[in-house]
């Protein structure tokens, strides 16, 4: 009787296929792993869309993961079926599968392999622990046991938090420089209305496209204007079958799709082409610049958001090779298509486009593509299918958080255009300010109307410049670990509206009233969010004293015609500015470091400094101009001198050929800001395991241009001959510090 009862009990405990599965707390732990595993996989499915919709993606991920978990338990139970002792097969199978599956998912999310395995094991352990605690609480038993289980879970969570979570989440603020409200008055007031406000033009919105788009009716069956497809087979042959299956076309017939915002009334209107960057292919990006399209159209610009989603990355379909070249090429093909529309009386574009006034705006990879399109001869000189280079004129190029990769061994060089680049300090996608490289490669001939300007924005991220990309710069699951940026999406897009609109007014409408905004960001204080900014500016009238780019400057000497000297410094030498990964940023300056009061750096002209031409009617004098990056954080890291950046100030002295001097304290012009520090994730030190080193360093060199008008200098009761200066001296006030000086010269 006892033997038969035991056999019956064993049969009852044998589950599917006669295999043994655990009971009690082990089963609860297995259930916790199932929940953790399926939740993470479902969340990861949001970052790997199939194109069939979010509901399908989530359902498929959950069902497949549950089946895989069940199968893993069965396999482990079968493998251990010969073991006489009871083995928790469900828990072991679920743990092994979950660690393996999540490790693969995290690696594909560009998280380092070792960190991915550790993270997967941690998630598995949390699931098992949570299931175990739930099992204890659900069972009958003394309250002391349940309390101990809860306290153990809390203790484990606290220990993990202490090891990983960034302490700045709990009140300590990151150093983001000087807020706009505390940055003082602009050197020149802005005598113009808020450029982010809608203008006086009514406008209409419509699309043009292939007419055969499978996913968006506005480019498919509902499109009102049919464009010609573009054959890109001469530039790429990497178009997988799955990509063709999704889109319905390959590289030989790429559609030219555009969203248009056109002012009502008599044209022709200046043309602004806007293009997105690399986002998930199935999450369409071209809609995200409607806020700019509507604003620009209301102010008299014809704006087009170009669709290049079919060139973007897909988890399931990869990314075409030569995608950067294709992005620029498609932009040029759109110009050609618009030229054909403009010559066709049956289209809304007939007579409506001023091709002598064209601007290109790009975001992320699009920010590099617009520069490449403007410098088309570097890549497309032999392409006769592109529009005639003389049939249009690109006057302005705007790059928002751009990439800057080498394509076919070349990078774009811009000349005599208006160039602007914007970058957020909390950009977790393009984490380095690559726009500064293109800024450096933009030049002007004397008399040109071109200028270049950059804006580094404290608290801004990558995605919020596009309304569809959101606050997380990485797709799931990596996006789980990113912190929310300090600026909201509305604040970030307000900055874009102000600067983009003002630049278009300046470059395409010839409205010089907005020029002070680019020379000094404080001119826009009435309509910019209150955060910290760093900006650079240079135009064709700038006359350099020291560029520091030539081999002659290896010891920190300026260009020909002047000599440098230093006193009381620890070191002064020519160096290249570095990004977060300690890679060169494409421009060099003189780095001066000191550890005690009385340090100075001086530039002496051989005779006197050459000055830009000035307007003799208003009697204006040249403005002393230079760019500077505050590198005092390097001393803080090396020597622990935390006060170095806070106490830094510089007194600038100008001396004329007669020896008369005038001085100004830099903080009286614009406070010197500490270089912004950014921790991209809430993980604390483990964040170095995410990505390819983009999160390893909190700081990169950020330049600010300082403009010092002669009237702000103090003299000792005598007049200084500002047109015949022979010496400039930087006196560094503060016990210790380190700066990089660059682009010293005179501006109008």
XYZ file of C-alpha atoms in Angstrom:
748
model
C 0.000 0.000 0.000
C 2.746 2.449 0.898
C 4.638 1.593 -2.303
C 1.554 2.197 -4.439
C 0.893 5.545 -2.727
C 4.470 6.645 -3.402
C 4.157 5.687 -7.059
C 0.908 7.651 -7.293
C 2.531 10.693 -5.668
C 5.452 10.532 -8.102
C 3.112 10.228 -11.078
C 1.238 13.309 -9.872
C 4.480 15.214 -9.539
C 5.614 14.284 -13.020
C 4.492 16.949 -15.442
C 4.433 17.051 -19.226
C 5.984 13.998 -20.960
C 6.393 12.338 -17.600
C 9.176 14.745 -16.581
C 9.618 16.064 -13.068
C 9.120 19.762 -12.324
C 9.704 21.533 -9.048
C 7.094 22.839 -6.665
C 6.900 25.451 -3.932
C 9.375 28.342 -3.794
C 11.456 27.002 -6.666
C 8.412 27.190 -8.914
C 7.751 30.722 -7.648
C 11.333 31.671 -8.512
C 10.886 30.191 -11.990
C 7.710 32.237 -12.393
C 9.593 35.385 -11.426
C 12.218 34.652 -14.074
C 9.448 34.128 -16.641
C 7.978 37.526 -15.784
C 11.361 39.308 -15.892
C 12.361 37.585 -19.120
C 9.091 38.172 -20.958
C 8.830 41.792 -19.793
C 12.339 42.589 -20.988
C 11.864 40.835 -24.314
C 8.545 42.621 -24.872
C 10.147 45.954 -24.053
C 13.013 45.172 -26.417
C 10.500 44.466 -29.177
C 9.627 48.171 -29.097
C 13.172 48.863 -30.255
C 13.012 46.294 -33.044
C 9.780 46.998 -34.935
C 8.846 44.622 -37.720
C 6.624 47.078 -39.539
C 3.426 45.167 -38.721
C 2.491 47.416 -35.809
C 3.291 47.675 -32.107
C 0.493 45.311 -31.087
C 1.790 42.576 -33.359
C 5.393 43.102 -32.205
C 4.487 42.874 -28.522
C 2.193 39.868 -28.956
C 4.751 38.003 -31.046
C 7.564 38.742 -28.580
C 5.499 37.578 -25.576
C 4.212 34.390 -27.218
C 7.581 33.360 -28.637
C 9.382 34.080 -25.378
C 6.873 32.106 -23.293
C 7.186 29.165 -25.685
C 10.992 29.375 -25.483
C 10.863 29.459 -21.669
C 8.574 26.438 -21.578
C 10.784 24.562 -24.012
C 13.899 25.392 -21.988
C 12.281 23.948 -18.863
C 11.282 20.782 -20.705
C 14.747 20.312 -22.178
C 16.469 20.758 -18.818
C 13.984 18.419 -17.133
C 14.596 15.788 -19.804
C 18.378 16.139 -19.540
C 18.157 15.724 -15.752
C 15.448 13.076 -15.743
C 17.942 10.394 -14.692
C 18.937 12.288 -11.592
C 17.231 10.743 -8.580
C 17.247 13.876 -6.494
C 14.631 16.520 -7.179
C 16.050 19.231 -9.481
C 14.403 22.645 -10.135
C 14.287 22.146 -13.909
C 11.897 25.028 -14.637
C 14.036 27.524 -12.729
C 17.313 26.264 -14.224
C 15.930 26.190 -17.752
C 14.358 29.624 -17.427
C 17.553 31.090 -15.960
C 19.821 29.643 -18.653
C 17.526 30.717 -21.471
C 16.951 34.198 -20.035
C 20.647 34.914 -19.519
C 21.414 33.739 -23.057
C 18.494 35.545 -24.715
C 18.938 38.846 -22.886
C 22.694 38.791 -23.459
C 22.104 38.537 -27.210
C 19.501 41.309 -27.108
C 21.813 43.622 -25.146
C 24.764 42.922 -27.456
C 22.615 43.779 -30.472
C 21.725 47.001 -28.644
C 25.472 47.836 -28.806
C 26.105 47.112 -25.140
C 29.511 45.552 -24.525
C 29.517 41.758 -24.354
C 30.759 41.329 -20.794
C 28.394 43.983 -19.521
C 25.527 42.404 -21.481
C 26.071 39.020 -19.814
C 26.303 40.609 -16.375
C 23.199 42.664 -17.016
C 21.283 39.609 -18.227
C 22.340 37.677 -15.118
C 21.262 40.591 -12.925
C 17.816 40.772 -14.552
C 17.480 37.007 -14.151
C 18.461 37.205 -10.496
C 16.006 40.031 -9.860
C 13.245 37.982 -11.455
C 14.111 34.890 -9.427
C 14.341 36.902 -6.209
C 11.060 38.652 -6.885
C 9.356 35.344 -7.587
C 10.799 33.840 -4.420
C 9.584 36.751 -2.276
C 6.139 36.552 -3.896
C 6.071 32.829 -3.119
C 6.953 33.405 0.527
C 4.263 36.058 0.892
C 1.653 33.865 -0.790
C 2.295 30.827 1.402
C 0.953 30.265 4.837
C 3.584 30.847 7.419
C 4.730 33.052 10.298
C 4.836 36.782 9.684
C 8.491 36.861 10.752
C 9.418 34.741 7.724
C 7.527 37.044 5.376
C 9.077 40.139 6.923
C 12.537 38.621 6.593
C 11.888 37.908 2.902
C 10.803 41.482 2.247
C 13.746 42.945 4.169
C 16.162 40.676 2.284
C 14.762 41.883 -1.026
C 15.029 45.517 0.039
C 18.589 44.988 1.259
C 19.596 43.399 -2.047
C 17.965 46.220 -4.018
C 19.730 48.814 -1.894
C 23.072 47.120 -2.363
C 22.644 47.045 -6.137
C 21.590 50.683 -6.075
C 24.641 51.754 -4.085
C 26.912 49.983 -6.560
C 25.300 51.304 -9.701
C 22.861 54.165 -9.485
C 24.310 57.595 -10.220
C 24.443 59.662 -7.026
C 23.403 62.731 -9.012
C 19.876 61.332 -9.104
C 19.630 62.201 -5.436
C 20.212 65.911 -5.498
C 23.781 66.646 -6.617
C 23.596 68.632 -9.846
C 25.740 68.196 -12.898
C 27.817 71.163 -13.872
C 25.972 72.797 -16.757
C 27.599 76.202 -16.776
C 25.933 79.584 -16.320
C 22.188 79.793 -16.902
C 21.026 82.358 -19.439
C 19.352 84.389 -16.699
C 22.749 84.848 -14.999
C 24.870 85.416 -18.109
C 24.497 89.195 -18.220
C 23.520 91.530 -21.035
C 24.367 90.970 -24.694
C 27.038 93.192 -26.195
C 24.512 94.206 -28.854
C 20.738 94.270 -28.434
C 18.490 92.449 -30.885
C 16.270 94.976 -32.621
C 13.943 92.388 -34.126
C 10.836 90.419 -33.209
C 10.873 86.909 -31.798
C 11.801 84.718 -34.791
C 10.012 81.718 -33.293
C 6.636 83.418 -33.686
C 4.512 82.696 -36.740
C 4.714 85.215 -39.568
C 1.986 86.870 -41.615
C 1.678 84.318 -44.420
C -1.059 81.755 -44.691
C 0.245 78.490 -46.099
C -0.865 75.151 -47.416
C 0.557 71.737 -46.716
C 0.709 68.887 -49.204
C 2.974 66.063 -50.305
C 4.617 64.812 -53.441
C 5.863 61.282 -53.937
C 5.990 58.062 -55.877
C 2.294 57.302 -55.553
C 3.114 53.688 -54.664
C 4.159 53.916 -51.008
C 2.911 50.781 -49.235
C 2.864 52.252 -45.728
C 1.892 55.938 -45.953
C -1.019 57.020 -48.070
C 0.241 60.616 -48.228
C 3.062 59.369 -50.456
C 0.958 56.595 -51.966
C -2.646 56.492 -53.068
C -3.509 59.911 -51.588
C -0.546 61.837 -53.001
C -1.501 64.662 -55.319
C 1.774 65.168 -57.141
C 3.798 62.303 -58.616
C 7.603 62.484 -58.627
C 10.062 60.466 -60.681
C 11.979 57.629 -58.980
C 15.761 57.899 -58.677
C 18.105 55.147 -59.820
C 20.858 54.848 -57.204
C 22.291 51.559 -58.464
C 25.484 53.392 -59.382
C 26.079 54.136 -55.695
C 24.934 50.976 -53.914
C 23.987 47.383 -54.604
C 23.365 46.451 -50.982
C 19.578 46.209 -50.868
C 18.518 43.024 -49.038
C 15.437 41.088 -50.076
C 13.724 41.871 -46.756
C 14.211 45.625 -47.325
C 12.736 45.357 -50.817
C 9.890 43.272 -49.451
C 9.077 45.929 -46.856
C 9.275 48.962 -49.145
C 8.328 47.444 -52.470
C 11.358 48.818 -54.327
C 15.126 48.495 -54.472
C 18.020 50.863 -55.121
C 17.120 51.248 -58.809
C 13.871 53.133 -58.081
C 14.174 55.134 -54.868
C 11.137 57.398 -54.423
C 11.440 61.157 -54.050
C 8.883 61.852 -51.317
C 8.498 65.240 -49.674
C 6.229 67.004 -47.196
C 5.649 70.580 -48.321
C 4.639 73.753 -46.489
C 4.149 76.510 -49.095
C 3.168 80.135 -48.394
C 0.050 81.445 -50.081
C 0.506 84.381 -52.412
C 2.928 85.452 -55.067
C 6.326 83.797 -55.074
C 8.934 82.885 -55.762
C 9.825 81.756 -52.243
C 13.243 80.851 -50.846
C 13.539 77.072 -50.587
C 14.417 75.189 -47.384
C 15.030 71.441 -47.672
C 15.015 69.583 -44.339
C 16.209 66.015 -43.890
C 16.202 63.622 -40.947
C 18.982 61.288 -39.859
C 19.324 57.600 -39.087
C 16.454 56.348 -36.963
C 14.604 53.028 -37.010
C 13.433 52.563 -40.593
C 9.975 51.472 -39.541
C 9.484 54.529 -37.292
C 9.163 57.269 -39.901
C 11.173 60.422 -39.219
C 10.189 62.949 -41.895
C 7.057 64.011 -39.988
C 9.157 65.269 -37.071
C 10.057 68.666 -38.547
C 6.522 69.863 -39.166
C 6.960 72.453 -36.415
C 9.767 74.039 -38.443
C 7.959 73.652 -41.763
C 4.875 75.447 -40.477
C 6.902 78.264 -38.895
C 9.061 78.833 -41.959
C 6.110 78.801 -44.351
C 4.320 81.407 -42.229
C 7.389 83.627 -42.583
C 7.657 83.365 -46.360
C 9.821 80.286 -46.964
C 8.906 77.201 -48.972
C 9.839 74.315 -46.685
C 10.120 70.643 -47.651
C 10.811 67.740 -45.297
C 12.533 65.061 -47.366
C 11.720 61.381 -46.799
C 14.837 59.206 -46.579
C 13.438 56.591 -44.205
C 14.247 53.809 -46.668
C 17.959 54.555 -46.100
C 17.675 54.085 -42.344
C 18.667 51.203 -40.099
C 16.410 48.246 -39.374
C 17.014 45.475 -36.848
C 15.626 42.990 -39.372
C 16.836 44.573 -42.619
C 20.172 46.224 -41.812
C 21.258 49.485 -43.455
C 22.431 50.055 -47.044
C 26.125 50.531 -47.608
C 27.141 54.008 -48.736
C 24.087 55.368 -46.920
C 25.813 58.690 -46.181
C 26.541 59.300 -49.846
C 22.995 58.270 -50.743
C 21.518 60.726 -48.239
C 23.328 63.648 -49.866
C 22.583 62.374 -53.369
C 18.839 62.072 -52.668
C 18.794 65.701 -51.483
C 20.310 66.821 -54.782
C 17.802 64.689 -56.683
C 15.014 66.495 -54.825
C 16.379 69.828 -56.031
C 16.268 68.482 -59.584
C 12.703 67.211 -59.090
C 11.594 70.567 -57.704
C 13.153 72.290 -60.709
C 11.031 70.115 -63.008
C 7.927 70.854 -60.935
C 8.690 74.579 -61.017
C 8.766 74.513 -64.824
C 5.444 72.667 -65.093
C 2.369 74.984 -65.078
C 0.200 72.115 -63.804
C 2.004 71.875 -60.442
C 1.767 74.079 -57.317
C 5.517 74.740 -57.640
C 5.185 76.570 -60.955
C 6.968 79.888 -60.516
C 6.942 79.418 -56.731
C 10.584 78.518 -56.003
C 13.521 80.920 -55.792
C 16.382 78.565 -56.636
C 18.876 81.383 -56.088
C 18.003 81.225 -52.371
C 18.264 77.660 -51.128
C 19.014 76.401 -47.614
C 19.668 72.841 -46.484
C 18.863 71.701 -42.937
C 19.827 68.275 -41.645
C 19.648 66.417 -38.354
C 22.124 63.728 -37.233
C 23.332 61.898 -40.373
C 21.205 64.371 -42.250
C 23.384 67.115 -40.753
C 26.394 65.602 -42.481
C 24.420 64.925 -45.654
C 23.496 68.590 -46.126
C 27.157 69.613 -45.938
C 28.075 66.889 -48.437
C 25.306 68.045 -50.774
C 26.569 71.624 -50.550
C 30.077 70.394 -51.432
C 28.767 68.071 -54.151
C 31.877 68.137 -56.339
C 33.769 66.084 -53.757
C 31.527 63.051 -54.407
C 29.263 63.708 -57.394
C 31.325 65.733 -59.847
C 30.873 63.150 -62.613
C 27.127 62.593 -62.070
C 25.391 64.253 -65.014
C 21.969 63.132 -63.804
C 22.032 65.670 -60.980
C 20.709 69.217 -61.503
C 23.053 71.715 -63.112
C 25.220 73.232 -60.366
C 24.577 76.700 -61.784
C 20.788 76.264 -61.709
C 20.539 76.769 -57.943
C 22.509 78.401 -55.147
C 22.843 77.022 -51.642
C 23.235 80.009 -49.357
C 22.852 78.354 -45.953
C 23.594 74.981 -44.357
C 22.227 74.054 -40.916
C 23.413 70.931 -39.105
C 21.618 69.794 -35.951
C 23.715 67.323 -33.931
C 25.479 66.125 -37.103
C 27.740 63.174 -37.684
C 31.069 63.803 -39.407
C 32.416 60.601 -40.910
C 34.897 60.283 -43.735
C 33.251 59.143 -46.979
C 35.500 57.915 -49.797
C 38.422 59.460 -47.927
C 36.852 62.938 -48.009
C 35.011 65.340 -45.752
C 32.906 68.323 -46.777
C 34.504 71.755 -47.081
C 32.166 74.732 -47.259
C 33.028 78.144 -48.635
C 31.146 81.426 -48.662
C 27.906 80.010 -47.239
C 26.174 80.615 -43.943
C 26.814 77.595 -41.717
C 25.177 76.906 -38.370
C 25.416 73.866 -36.127
C 23.500 73.059 -32.921
C 24.408 70.399 -30.344
C 22.987 69.313 -27.005
C 25.245 68.577 -24.040
C 23.132 65.517 -23.170
C 23.090 64.005 -26.648
C 23.368 60.260 -26.000
C 23.328 59.329 -29.694
C 25.894 61.663 -31.299
C 27.627 62.319 -28.003
C 30.457 64.428 -29.479
C 30.073 67.886 -30.988
C 31.042 66.850 -34.518
C 29.496 70.028 -35.918
C 32.585 71.888 -34.688
C 34.669 69.954 -37.210
C 32.542 71.247 -40.074
C 32.613 74.694 -38.464
C 36.388 74.530 -38.736
C 36.156 73.453 -42.398
C 33.971 76.425 -43.363
C 35.838 79.401 -44.813
C 35.175 82.708 -46.527
C 36.690 84.930 -49.151
C 36.991 88.648 -48.314
C 33.737 90.462 -48.889
C 31.597 87.336 -48.691
C 28.208 87.578 -46.994
C 28.780 84.210 -45.349
C 29.353 83.530 -41.678
C 29.506 80.513 -39.400
C 28.066 80.003 -35.965
C 27.672 77.180 -33.464
C 25.522 76.697 -30.384
C 26.159 74.140 -27.638
C 23.055 73.752 -25.472
C 23.142 72.643 -21.855
C 20.528 69.982 -21.099
C 19.500 69.197 -24.689
C 19.517 65.693 -26.110
C 19.534 64.306 -29.660
C 16.008 63.161 -30.354
C 13.857 66.039 -29.147
C 14.747 68.209 -32.134
C 12.439 65.799 -33.983
C 8.890 65.479 -32.611
C 8.708 61.736 -33.338
C 12.044 60.639 -31.862
C 11.361 61.402 -28.218
C 13.391 61.930 -25.065
C 15.430 58.702 -25.270
C 18.329 58.754 -27.702
C 18.651 54.972 -27.840
C 15.976 52.449 -28.738
C 14.939 49.801 -26.262
C 16.395 48.085 -24.325
C 19.453 50.384 -24.159
C 17.117 53.358 -23.777
C 16.077 51.993 -20.394
C 19.331 53.157 -18.880
C 19.387 56.711 -20.248
C 18.415 59.632 -18.064
C 15.708 62.048 -19.147
C 17.333 65.244 -20.514
C 17.068 68.431 -18.486
C 15.233 70.286 -21.263
C 11.759 69.263 -22.330
C 10.942 68.611 -25.955
C 9.064 71.918 -26.217
C 12.027 73.837 -24.799
C 14.481 72.155 -27.115
C 12.352 72.770 -30.185
C 11.875 76.389 -29.104
C 15.636 76.835 -29.392
C 15.574 75.239 -32.839
C 12.735 77.499 -33.959
C 14.505 80.633 -32.748
C 17.844 79.850 -34.371
C 16.610 78.213 -37.576
C 14.068 80.929 -38.282
C 16.531 83.719 -37.465
C 19.185 82.165 -39.686
C 16.764 81.828 -42.599
C 15.728 85.452 -42.206
C 19.390 86.473 -42.267
C 20.647 84.222 -45.052
C 17.617 84.044 -47.341
C 15.712 87.274 -46.595
C 18.850 89.393 -46.062
C 17.527 90.639 -42.719
C 20.619 91.737 -40.780
C 18.535 92.546 -37.703
C 19.015 88.974 -36.470
C 22.811 88.930 -36.822
C 23.422 89.856 -33.115
C 21.796 86.573 -32.037
C 24.561 84.549 -33.689
C 27.306 86.795 -32.354
C 25.971 86.616 -28.798
C 23.276 84.139 -27.692
C 22.232 86.523 -24.904
C 20.588 88.697 -27.552
C 17.815 86.082 -27.618
C 17.286 85.985 -23.843
C 13.654 87.107 -24.136
C 12.618 84.056 -26.150
C 15.151 81.325 -25.340
C 14.733 78.776 -22.509
C 16.741 79.490 -19.396
C 19.617 77.055 -19.713
C 23.346 77.349 -20.393
C 24.757 78.035 -23.852
C 28.160 78.173 -25.518
C 28.435 79.782 -28.935
C 30.999 80.551 -31.625
C 30.849 83.059 -34.445
C 33.031 84.182 -37.317
C 32.385 85.970 -40.604
C 34.304 87.047 -43.674
C 35.394 90.325 -42.067
C 37.341 88.575 -39.327
C 41.093 89.262 -39.498
C 43.044 86.596 -37.590
C 46.056 87.246 -35.407
C 46.485 83.612 -34.337
C 44.863 80.456 -35.757
C 47.332 77.867 -34.377
C 46.725 75.439 -37.240
C 50.147 75.525 -38.911
C 53.198 73.404 -38.150
C 55.037 76.580 -37.147
C 52.753 76.764 -34.120
C 53.985 73.562 -32.504
C 55.254 75.584 -29.552
C 52.169 77.774 -29.226
C 53.360 80.610 -31.446
C 50.756 82.563 -33.464
C 50.716 82.948 -37.221
C 53.317 84.915 -39.157
C 53.626 88.585 -38.268
C 53.511 88.143 -34.496
C 55.337 86.466 -31.626
C 53.954 84.925 -28.441
C 55.398 84.810 -24.937
C 54.208 83.647 -21.541
C 55.067 84.380 -17.920
C 54.288 82.515 -14.715
C 52.707 79.558 -16.516
C 53.378 75.861 -16.033
C 53.083 75.160 -19.743
C 51.905 76.686 -23.011
C 51.795 74.629 -26.172
C 49.830 74.113 -29.344
C 47.380 71.190 -29.060
C 44.383 69.839 -30.906
C 41.029 70.106 -29.154
C 39.693 66.715 -28.065
C 36.247 65.157 -27.880
C 34.917 62.741 -25.239
C 36.915 59.841 -26.654
C 40.101 61.934 -26.765
C 39.906 62.106 -30.556
C 40.893 65.293 -32.340
C 38.130 67.772 -33.171
C 39.871 69.183 -36.227
C 41.099 72.467 -34.797
C 44.073 73.447 -32.684
C 44.745 76.143 -30.144
C 47.300 77.165 -27.588
C 46.798 75.474 -24.207
C 47.952 77.552 -21.250
C 48.047 76.087 -17.739
C 49.119 77.744 -14.501
C 49.111 76.904 -10.808
C 49.624 80.299 -9.147
C 48.629 83.950 -9.451
C 50.284 86.222 -12.007
C 50.299 84.002 -15.093
C 49.952 85.638 -18.518
C 50.101 84.924 -22.246
C 50.922 87.701 -24.719
C 50.980 88.178 -28.489
C 53.280 90.887 -29.887
C 52.905 92.134 -33.475
C 56.026 92.711 -35.533
C 54.714 96.222 -36.198
C 51.010 96.501 -35.410
C 48.037 94.204 -35.969
C 46.166 94.268 -39.253
C 42.559 95.365 -38.775
C 39.348 94.720 -40.738
C 37.882 97.553 -42.719
C 35.329 99.555 -40.751
C 32.417 101.819 -41.574
C 33.975 105.268 -41.584
C 30.569 106.951 -41.397
C 29.657 105.656 -37.955
C 33.216 105.722 -36.632
C 33.049 102.134 -35.367
C 36.258 100.452 -34.291
C 37.309 96.820 -34.691
C 36.267 94.374 -31.972
C 38.818 92.106 -30.342
C 37.604 88.533 -30.775
C 38.829 85.146 -29.587
C 37.505 81.690 -28.777
C 38.318 79.861 -25.575
C 37.655 76.440 -24.088
C 37.858 76.165 -20.312
C 39.981 73.085 -19.618
C 40.277 73.579 -15.878
C 38.421 70.301 -15.372
C 41.659 68.561 -16.409
C 43.401 70.106 -13.407
C 40.490 69.111 -11.198
C 40.888 65.505 -12.306
C 44.674 65.483 -12.029
C 45.154 67.552 -8.899
C 41.763 67.659 -7.196
C 41.621 71.464 -7.430
C 37.846 71.746 -7.571
C 37.860 75.527 -7.286
C 39.929 76.065 -10.431
C 37.016 76.468 -12.811
C 34.882 78.457 -10.387
C 37.500 81.147 -9.695
C 38.736 81.532 -13.261
C 38.715 84.995 -14.768
C 40.884 86.738 -17.360
C 41.888 90.351 -17.704
C 42.586 91.234 -21.333
C 44.946 94.104 -22.107
C 45.351 95.883 -25.452
C 48.420 98.037 -26.071
C 48.967 100.415 -28.991
C 52.232 101.265 -30.740
C 52.823 104.195 -28.362
C 52.663 101.893 -25.317
C 49.262 103.088 -24.116
C 47.099 100.326 -22.626
C 43.460 99.522 -21.984
C 42.075 96.603 -19.987
C 38.801 94.737 -19.517
C 37.812 91.906 -17.191
C 36.304 89.052 -19.189
C 33.600 88.366 -16.620
C 32.360 91.935 -17.161
C 31.710 90.977 -20.789
C 30.565 87.363 -20.403
C 31.103 85.054 -17.407
C 33.547 82.216 -18.020
C 31.609 78.983 -17.755
C 32.857 75.676 -16.475
C 32.872 73.018 -19.153
C 29.614 71.035 -18.928
C 29.742 67.579 -17.409
C 27.243 65.022 -18.618
C 26.379 61.648 -17.167
C 24.151 60.094 -19.804
C 22.690 57.232 -17.777
C 21.421 56.624 -14.270
C 23.829 53.712 -13.872
C 26.775 55.602 -12.427
C 30.121 53.905 -13.088
C 28.648 50.889 -14.959
C 27.612 53.188 -17.815
C 31.057 52.674 -19.357
C 29.731 49.254 -20.369
C 27.156 50.832 -22.647
C 28.007 51.634 -26.255
C 31.379 52.061 -27.895
C 33.011 54.389 -25.374
C 30.623 57.280 -26.051
C 29.644 57.328 -22.370
C 33.123 56.820 -20.942
C 33.902 60.513 -20.414
C 31.725 63.261 -19.002
C 33.485 66.185 -20.667
C 34.643 67.409 -24.067
C 36.268 70.681 -25.083
C 33.605 73.323 -25.754
C 34.532 76.718 -27.174
C 32.965 80.096 -26.542
C 33.652 83.127 -28.722
C 34.264 86.334 -26.762
C 33.711 89.687 -28.470
C 35.348 92.615 -26.689
C 34.224 96.025 -28.025
C 36.737 98.876 -27.512
C 34.221 100.905 -25.515
C 34.164 98.219 -22.809
C 37.893 98.624 -22.106
C 39.086 100.859 -19.289
C 41.995 103.228 -19.870
C 44.269 105.104 -17.484
C 43.130 108.542 -18.583
C 44.508 108.369 -22.107
C 43.226 107.436 -25.533
C 44.409 104.188 -27.069
C 44.901 104.122 -30.835
C 42.739 101.088 -31.488
C 43.626 100.927 -35.179
C 47.331 100.572 -34.357
C 47.488 97.943 -31.621
C 50.740 96.050 -31.265
C 50.208 93.793 -28.233
C 47.469 91.680 -26.631
C 47.966 90.184 -23.165
C 45.797 87.656 -21.321
C 46.283 87.896 -17.542
C 44.889 84.791 -15.831
C 43.291 85.543 -12.502
C 42.795 82.598 -10.197
C 45.108 80.323 -8.287
C 45.089 77.579 -10.932
C 43.541 76.898 -14.280
C 43.924 75.694 -17.826
C 42.413 77.090 -21.015
C 42.733 76.693 -24.767
C 42.802 79.910 -26.794
C 42.030 79.942 -30.501
C 40.973 82.207 -33.380
C 42.375 85.387 -31.831
C 41.825 88.393 -34.062
C 39.669 91.368 -34.883
C 36.104 91.578 -36.168
C 33.737 94.291 -37.262
